[in-house]
CSV table of C-alpha atoms in Angstrom, one decimal:
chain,number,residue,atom,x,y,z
A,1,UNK,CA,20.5,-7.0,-54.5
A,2,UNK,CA,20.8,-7.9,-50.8
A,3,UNK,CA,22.3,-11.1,-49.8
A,4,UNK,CA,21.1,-12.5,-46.1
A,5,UNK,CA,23.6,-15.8,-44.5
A,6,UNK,CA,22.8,-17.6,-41.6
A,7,UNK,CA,26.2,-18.0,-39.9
A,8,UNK,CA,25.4,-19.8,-36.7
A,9,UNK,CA,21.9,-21.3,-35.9
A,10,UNK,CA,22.7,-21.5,-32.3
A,11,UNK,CA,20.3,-21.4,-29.4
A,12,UNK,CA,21.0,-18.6,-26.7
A,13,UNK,CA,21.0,-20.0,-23.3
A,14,UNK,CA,20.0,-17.5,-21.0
A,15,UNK,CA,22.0,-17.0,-17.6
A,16,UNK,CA,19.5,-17.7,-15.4
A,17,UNK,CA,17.6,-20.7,-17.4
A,18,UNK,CA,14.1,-21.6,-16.5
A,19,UNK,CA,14.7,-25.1,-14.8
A,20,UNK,CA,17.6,-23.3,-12.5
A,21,UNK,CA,15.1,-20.8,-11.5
A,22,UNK,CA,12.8,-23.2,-10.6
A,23,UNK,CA,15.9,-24.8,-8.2
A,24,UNK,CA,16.4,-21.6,-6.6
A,25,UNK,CA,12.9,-20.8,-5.6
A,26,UNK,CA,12.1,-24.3,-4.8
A,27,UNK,CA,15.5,-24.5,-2.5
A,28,UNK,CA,14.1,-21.0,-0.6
A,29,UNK,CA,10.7,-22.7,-0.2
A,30,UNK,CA,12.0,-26.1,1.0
A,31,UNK,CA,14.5,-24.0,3.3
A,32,UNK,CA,12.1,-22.0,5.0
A,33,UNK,CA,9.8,-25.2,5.1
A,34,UNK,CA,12.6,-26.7,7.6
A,35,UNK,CA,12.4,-24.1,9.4
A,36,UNK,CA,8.8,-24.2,9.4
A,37,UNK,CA,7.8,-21.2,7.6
A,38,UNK,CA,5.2,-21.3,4.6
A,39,UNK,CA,6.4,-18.5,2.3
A,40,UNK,CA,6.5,-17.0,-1.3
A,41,UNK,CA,10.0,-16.8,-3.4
A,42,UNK,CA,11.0,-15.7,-6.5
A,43,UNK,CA,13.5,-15.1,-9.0
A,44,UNK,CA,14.2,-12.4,-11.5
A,45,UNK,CA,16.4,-11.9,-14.5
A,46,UNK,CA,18.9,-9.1,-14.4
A,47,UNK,CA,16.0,-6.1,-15.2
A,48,UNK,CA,14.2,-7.1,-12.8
A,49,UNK,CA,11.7,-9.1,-14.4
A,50,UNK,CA,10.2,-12.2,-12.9
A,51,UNK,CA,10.9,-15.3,-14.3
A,52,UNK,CA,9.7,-17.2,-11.3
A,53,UNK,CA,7.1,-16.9,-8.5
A,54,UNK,CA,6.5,-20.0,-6.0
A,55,UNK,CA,4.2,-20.1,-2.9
A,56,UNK,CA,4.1,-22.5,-0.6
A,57,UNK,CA,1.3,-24.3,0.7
A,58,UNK,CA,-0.2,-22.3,3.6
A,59,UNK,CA,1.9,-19.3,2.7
A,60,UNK,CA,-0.6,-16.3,4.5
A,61,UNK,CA,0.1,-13.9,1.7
A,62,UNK,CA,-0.2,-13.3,-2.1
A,63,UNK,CA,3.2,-13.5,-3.5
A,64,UNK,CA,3.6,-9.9,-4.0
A,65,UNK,CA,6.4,-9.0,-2.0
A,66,UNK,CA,9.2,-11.6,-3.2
A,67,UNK,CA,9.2,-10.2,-6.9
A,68,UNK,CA,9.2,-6.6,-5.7
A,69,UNK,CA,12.3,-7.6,-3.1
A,70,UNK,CA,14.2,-9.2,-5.6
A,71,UNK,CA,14.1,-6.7,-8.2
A,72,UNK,CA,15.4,-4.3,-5.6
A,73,UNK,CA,18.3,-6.7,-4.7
A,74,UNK,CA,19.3,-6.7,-8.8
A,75,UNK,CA,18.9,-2.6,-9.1
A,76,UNK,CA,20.9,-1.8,-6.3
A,77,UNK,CA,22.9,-4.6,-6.1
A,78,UNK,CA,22.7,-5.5,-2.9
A,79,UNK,CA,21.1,-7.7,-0.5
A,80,UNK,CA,17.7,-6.6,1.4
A,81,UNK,CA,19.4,-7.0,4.7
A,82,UNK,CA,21.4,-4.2,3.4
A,83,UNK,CA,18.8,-2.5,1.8
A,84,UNK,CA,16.5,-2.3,4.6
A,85,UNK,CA,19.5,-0.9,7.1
A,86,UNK,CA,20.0,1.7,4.3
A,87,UNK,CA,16.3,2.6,4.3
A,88,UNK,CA,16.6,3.4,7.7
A,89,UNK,CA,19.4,5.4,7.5
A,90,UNK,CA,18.9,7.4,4.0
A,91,UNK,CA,16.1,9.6,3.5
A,92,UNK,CA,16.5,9.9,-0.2
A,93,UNK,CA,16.7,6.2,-0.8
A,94,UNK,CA,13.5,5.5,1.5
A,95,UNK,CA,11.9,8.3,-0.3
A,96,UNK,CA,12.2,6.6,-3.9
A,97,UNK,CA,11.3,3.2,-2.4
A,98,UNK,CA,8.4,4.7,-0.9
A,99,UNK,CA,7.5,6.4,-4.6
A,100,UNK,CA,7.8,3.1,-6.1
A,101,UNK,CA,6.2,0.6,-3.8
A,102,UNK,CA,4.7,-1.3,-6.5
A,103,UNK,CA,7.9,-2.3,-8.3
A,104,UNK,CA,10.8,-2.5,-5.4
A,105,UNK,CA,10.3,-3.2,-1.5
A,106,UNK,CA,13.9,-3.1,0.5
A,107,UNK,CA,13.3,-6.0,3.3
A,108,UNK,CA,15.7,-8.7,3.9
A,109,UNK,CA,15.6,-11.7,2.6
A,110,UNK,CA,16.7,-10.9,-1.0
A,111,UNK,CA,20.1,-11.2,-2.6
A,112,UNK,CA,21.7,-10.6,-6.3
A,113,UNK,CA,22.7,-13.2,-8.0
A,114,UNK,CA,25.9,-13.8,-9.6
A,115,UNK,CA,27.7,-15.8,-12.3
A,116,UNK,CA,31.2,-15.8,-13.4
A,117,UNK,CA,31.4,-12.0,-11.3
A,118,UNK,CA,28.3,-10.6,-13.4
A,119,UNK,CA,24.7,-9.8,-11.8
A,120,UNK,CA,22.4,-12.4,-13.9
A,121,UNK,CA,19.2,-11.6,-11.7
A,122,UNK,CA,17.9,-11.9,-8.1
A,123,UNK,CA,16.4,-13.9,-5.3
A,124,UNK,CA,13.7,-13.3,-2.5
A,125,UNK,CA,11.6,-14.7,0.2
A,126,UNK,CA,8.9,-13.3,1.7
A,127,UNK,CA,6.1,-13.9,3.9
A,128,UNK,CA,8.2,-14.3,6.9
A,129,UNK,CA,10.0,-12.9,9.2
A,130,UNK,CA,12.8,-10.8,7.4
A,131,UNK,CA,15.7,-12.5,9.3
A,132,UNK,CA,14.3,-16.0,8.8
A,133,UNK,CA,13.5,-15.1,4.9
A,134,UNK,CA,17.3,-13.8,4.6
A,135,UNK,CA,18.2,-17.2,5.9
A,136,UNK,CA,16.0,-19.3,3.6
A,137,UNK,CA,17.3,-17.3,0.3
A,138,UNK,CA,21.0,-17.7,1.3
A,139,UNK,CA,20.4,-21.2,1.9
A,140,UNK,CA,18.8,-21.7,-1.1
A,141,UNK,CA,21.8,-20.5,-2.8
A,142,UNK,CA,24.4,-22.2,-1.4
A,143,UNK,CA,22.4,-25.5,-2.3
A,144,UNK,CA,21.7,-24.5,-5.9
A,145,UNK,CA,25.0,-22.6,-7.2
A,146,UNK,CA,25.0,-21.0,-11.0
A,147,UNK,CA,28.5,-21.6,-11.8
């Protein structure tokens, strides 16, 4: 005979929810608006898998690249103004972004994203300038921390 129990009927909350997503891409969009840029953001869970994609109003561009830049900044970590020096710089890593231009693009304005020390997902803007769109996304954080 096998006996089944429920223990716990708990919901899990995931670490980057839905509705704080939404803040984050919103808070890049409204950022860049200020500085009067029309752009695309978005968000993605720690593998790299969108769980939000915004574009603005005007924005001159699908919203391709922001999911693409912010997976990048979850697998490596790092932030695309990083990521776009190092592509410059290391022929191995430009190589494998180049082989995998339809998943990862390494241009600033991307960052990881962080809670209680552990990387819960990433952030991007694109459609701009990639100094402006670095800008807008660590503005966006700053406004809309996940602790």
């Amino acid at each position: 005979m096998i006996v089944f129990a429920l223990l716990s009927s708990s919901a899990v909350v995931p670490d980057l929810p839905l509705s704080r997503s939404m803040d984050l891409a919103r808070a890049a969009l409204g950022a860049c608006e200020s500085r009067g840029a029309a752009v695309s953001a978005a968000v993605v869970d720690a593998q790299g898998v969108p769980v939000v994609i915004l574009r603005a109003d005007g924005s001159p561009k699908a919203p391709v690249a922001a999911p693409r830049k912010a997976a990048t900044a979850v697998k490596y970590a790092a932030s695309g103004a990083e990521l776009e020096q190092r592509e410059k710089t290391d022929s191995d890593f430009a190589a494998f972004i180049a082989a995998h231009a339809d998943q990862y693009n390494a241009h600033g304005g991307s960052l990881p994203l962080y809670k209680g020390g552990r990387l819960v997902g990433g952030l991007a803007v694109a459609d701009t300038d990639h100094g402006l769109a670095d800008t807008c996304a660590r503005a966006a954080v700053a406004a809309v921390p996940l602790e």
